[in-house]
Coordinates of C-alpha atoms in Angstrom, one line a residue:
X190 CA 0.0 0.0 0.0
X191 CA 1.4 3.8 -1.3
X192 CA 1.9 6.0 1.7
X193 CA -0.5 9.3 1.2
X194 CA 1.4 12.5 0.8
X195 CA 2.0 15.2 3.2
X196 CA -0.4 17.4 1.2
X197 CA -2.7 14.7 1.0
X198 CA -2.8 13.9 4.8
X199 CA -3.4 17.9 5.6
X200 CA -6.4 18.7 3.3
X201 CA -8.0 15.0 4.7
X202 CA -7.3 16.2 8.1
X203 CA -9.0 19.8 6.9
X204 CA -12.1 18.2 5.4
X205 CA -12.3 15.9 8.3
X206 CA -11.4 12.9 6.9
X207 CA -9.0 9.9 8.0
X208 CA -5.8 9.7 6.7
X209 CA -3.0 6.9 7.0
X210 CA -1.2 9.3 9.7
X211 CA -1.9 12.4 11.4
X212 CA 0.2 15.2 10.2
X213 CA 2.2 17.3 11.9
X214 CA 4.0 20.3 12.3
X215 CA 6.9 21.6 14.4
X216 CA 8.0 25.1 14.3
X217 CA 10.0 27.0 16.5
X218 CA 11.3 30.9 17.5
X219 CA 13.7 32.4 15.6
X220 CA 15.6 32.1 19.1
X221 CA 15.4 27.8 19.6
X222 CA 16.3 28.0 15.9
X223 CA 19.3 29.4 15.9
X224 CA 20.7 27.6 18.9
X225 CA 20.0 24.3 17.4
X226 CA 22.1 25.3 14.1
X227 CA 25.0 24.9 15.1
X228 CA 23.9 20.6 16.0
X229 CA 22.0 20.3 12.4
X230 CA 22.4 21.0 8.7
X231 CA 21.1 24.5 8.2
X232 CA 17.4 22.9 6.7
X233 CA 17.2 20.4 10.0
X234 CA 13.6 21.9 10.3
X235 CA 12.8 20.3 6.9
X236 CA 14.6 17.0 7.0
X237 CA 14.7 16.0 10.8
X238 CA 11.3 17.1 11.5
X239 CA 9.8 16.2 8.3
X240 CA 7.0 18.4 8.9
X241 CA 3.5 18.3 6.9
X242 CA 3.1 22.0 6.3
X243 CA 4.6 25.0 4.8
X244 CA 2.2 28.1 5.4
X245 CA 2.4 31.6 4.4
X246 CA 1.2 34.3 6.5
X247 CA 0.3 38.0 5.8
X248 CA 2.8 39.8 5.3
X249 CA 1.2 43.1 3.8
X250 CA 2.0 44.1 7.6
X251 CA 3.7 44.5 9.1
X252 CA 6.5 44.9 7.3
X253 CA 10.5 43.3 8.5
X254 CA 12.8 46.0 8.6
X255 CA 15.9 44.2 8.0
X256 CA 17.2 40.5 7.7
X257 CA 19.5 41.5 10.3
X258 CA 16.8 42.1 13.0
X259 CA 13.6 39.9 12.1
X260 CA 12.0 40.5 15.1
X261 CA 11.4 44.2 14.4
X262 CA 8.6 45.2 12.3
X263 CA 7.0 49.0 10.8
X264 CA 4.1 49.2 10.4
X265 CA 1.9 51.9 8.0
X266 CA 2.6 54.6 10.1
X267 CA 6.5 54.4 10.3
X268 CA 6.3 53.2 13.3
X269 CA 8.9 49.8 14.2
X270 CA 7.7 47.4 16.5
X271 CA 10.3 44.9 18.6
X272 CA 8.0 41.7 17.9
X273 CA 10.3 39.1 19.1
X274 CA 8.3 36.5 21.0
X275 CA 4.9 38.4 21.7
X276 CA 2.1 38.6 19.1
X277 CA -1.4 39.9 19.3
X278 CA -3.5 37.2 20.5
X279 CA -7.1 37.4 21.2
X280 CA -7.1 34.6 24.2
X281 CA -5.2 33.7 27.7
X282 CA -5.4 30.2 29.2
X283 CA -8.2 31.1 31.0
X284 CA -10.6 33.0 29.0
X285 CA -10.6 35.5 26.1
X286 CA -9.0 38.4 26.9
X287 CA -12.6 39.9 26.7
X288 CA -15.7 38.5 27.9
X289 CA -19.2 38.2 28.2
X290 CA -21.7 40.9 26.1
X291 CA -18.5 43.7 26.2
X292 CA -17.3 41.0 23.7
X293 CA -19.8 41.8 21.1
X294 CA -18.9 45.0 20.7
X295 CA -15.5 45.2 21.7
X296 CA -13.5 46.8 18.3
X297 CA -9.9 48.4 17.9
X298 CA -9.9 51.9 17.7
X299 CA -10.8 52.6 13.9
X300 CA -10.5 48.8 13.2
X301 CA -13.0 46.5 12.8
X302 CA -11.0 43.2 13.4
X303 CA -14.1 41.1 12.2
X304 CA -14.7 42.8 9.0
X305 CA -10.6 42.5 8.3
X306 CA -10.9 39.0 9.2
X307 CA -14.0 38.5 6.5
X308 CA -12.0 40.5 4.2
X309 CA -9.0 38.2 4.4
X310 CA -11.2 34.6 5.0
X311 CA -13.0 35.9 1.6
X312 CA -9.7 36.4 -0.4
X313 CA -7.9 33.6 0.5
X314 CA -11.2 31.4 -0.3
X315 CA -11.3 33.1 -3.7
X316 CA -8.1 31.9 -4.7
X317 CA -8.6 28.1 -3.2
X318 CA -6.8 28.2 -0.2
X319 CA -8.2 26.9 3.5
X320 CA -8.2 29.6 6.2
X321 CA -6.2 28.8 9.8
X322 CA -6.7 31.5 12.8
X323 CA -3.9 31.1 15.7
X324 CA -4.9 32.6 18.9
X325 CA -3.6 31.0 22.5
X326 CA -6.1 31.3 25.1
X327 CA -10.2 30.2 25.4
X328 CA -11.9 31.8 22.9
X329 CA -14.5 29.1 22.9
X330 CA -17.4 31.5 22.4
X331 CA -15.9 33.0 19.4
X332 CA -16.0 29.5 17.6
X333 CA -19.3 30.0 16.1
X334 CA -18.3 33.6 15.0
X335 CA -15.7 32.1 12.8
X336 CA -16.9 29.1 11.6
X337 CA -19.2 30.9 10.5
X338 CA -16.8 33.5 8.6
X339 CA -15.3 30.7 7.1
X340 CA -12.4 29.2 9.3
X341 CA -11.2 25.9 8.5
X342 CA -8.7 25.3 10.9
X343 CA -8.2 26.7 15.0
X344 CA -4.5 26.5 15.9
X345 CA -3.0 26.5 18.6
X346 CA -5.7 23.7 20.5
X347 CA -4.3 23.7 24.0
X348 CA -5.2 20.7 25.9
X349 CA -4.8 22.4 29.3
X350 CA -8.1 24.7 28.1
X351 CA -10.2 22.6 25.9
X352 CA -11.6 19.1 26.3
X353 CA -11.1 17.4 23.0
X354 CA -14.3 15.2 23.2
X355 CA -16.5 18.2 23.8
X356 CA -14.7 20.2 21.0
X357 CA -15.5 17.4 18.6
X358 CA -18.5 17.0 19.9
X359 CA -19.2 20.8 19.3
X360 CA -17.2 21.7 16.7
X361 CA -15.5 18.7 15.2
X362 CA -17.9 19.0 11.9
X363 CA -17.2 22.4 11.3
X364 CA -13.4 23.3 12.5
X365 CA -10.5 21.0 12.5
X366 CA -7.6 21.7 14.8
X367 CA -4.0 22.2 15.0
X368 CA -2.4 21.8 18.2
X369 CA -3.7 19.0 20.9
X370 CA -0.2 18.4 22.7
X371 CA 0.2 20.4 26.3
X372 CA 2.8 22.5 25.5
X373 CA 2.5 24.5 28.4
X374 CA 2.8 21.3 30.6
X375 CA 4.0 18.0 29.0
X376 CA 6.4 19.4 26.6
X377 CA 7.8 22.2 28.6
X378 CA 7.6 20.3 32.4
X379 CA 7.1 16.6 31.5
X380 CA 9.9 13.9 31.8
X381 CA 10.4 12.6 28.3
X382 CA 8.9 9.7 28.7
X383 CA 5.8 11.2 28.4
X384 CA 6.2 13.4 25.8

């Protein structure tokens, strides 16, 4: 029997379907990275973890400044941004950063983060290509909000928030996910055998 192809094994996975293996992916800062080099050939990220996607992210904005410093980012206004290890997530452990009805009509100043969101969920569907939203945190009730914009995929599912059999229960028609290992307790405090 033919093994199926990386590609293969993600859209299954995306259209909730069962594939011969699970894929994976393992990606890390720009920090763990660079200590690692020196132990690996410079594409160890590609041969040793053999990983099952290659994604490409926004990058309209912000802009890099320089190879020299990829952690610091300008934005429209000029402005440059030291990004190195903190994004803008929309969720803590616990709970979205914003709950209950203030939710609902929580926007940015001048930004209407759901409208963007459409905006971007509707081009990317235009040109074939399956929409995956990273936030850390719960931001359980925002599920239905963006399945319903068009989200394919949730990553990062943190096991230390969400109960997988109630998320499939809920959700596991409508949203696959991309996480589902405790990486803020097995991987970073668990002995290695049970990693």
């Amino acid at each position: 029997m033919n093994s199926e192809s990386r590609r293969d094994r993600v859209i299954k996975a995306l259209e909730h379907q069962t594939s011969d293996r699970v894929p994976h992916f393992c990606e890390l800062t720009e920090q763990a990275r660079n200590k690692l080099i020196p132990h690996f050939a410079d594409d160890f990220e590609n041969t040793t973890f053999n990983n099952h996607l290659f994604y490409q992210q926004y990058s309209g904005w912000p802009t890099p400044v320089d190879r020299e410093h990829p952690e610091f980012y300008r934005d429209e206004y000029d402005v440059v941004w030291n990004r190195s290890g903190v994004d803008k997530d929309i969720g803590v452990v616990e709970t979205p950063m914003i709950c209950g009805p203030a939710i609902e009509q929580y926007r940015e100043p001048q930004f209407d983060e759901q409208r963007f969101r459409k905006t971007m969920y509707r081009a990317a569907r235009k040109n074939n290509k399956y929409i995956i939203q990273h936030s850390c945190g719960d931001i359980s009730e925002l599920f239905p909000d963006l399945i319903d914009i068009g989200l394919d995929c949730y990553q990062t599912f943190q096991t230390e928030i969400y109960d997988m059999d109630g998320f499939k229960r809920d959700y596991g028609n409508d949203l696959s996910i991309w996480g589902g290992i405790s990486t803020q307790q097995i991987l970073a405090k668990g002995p290695h055998s049970s990693i």
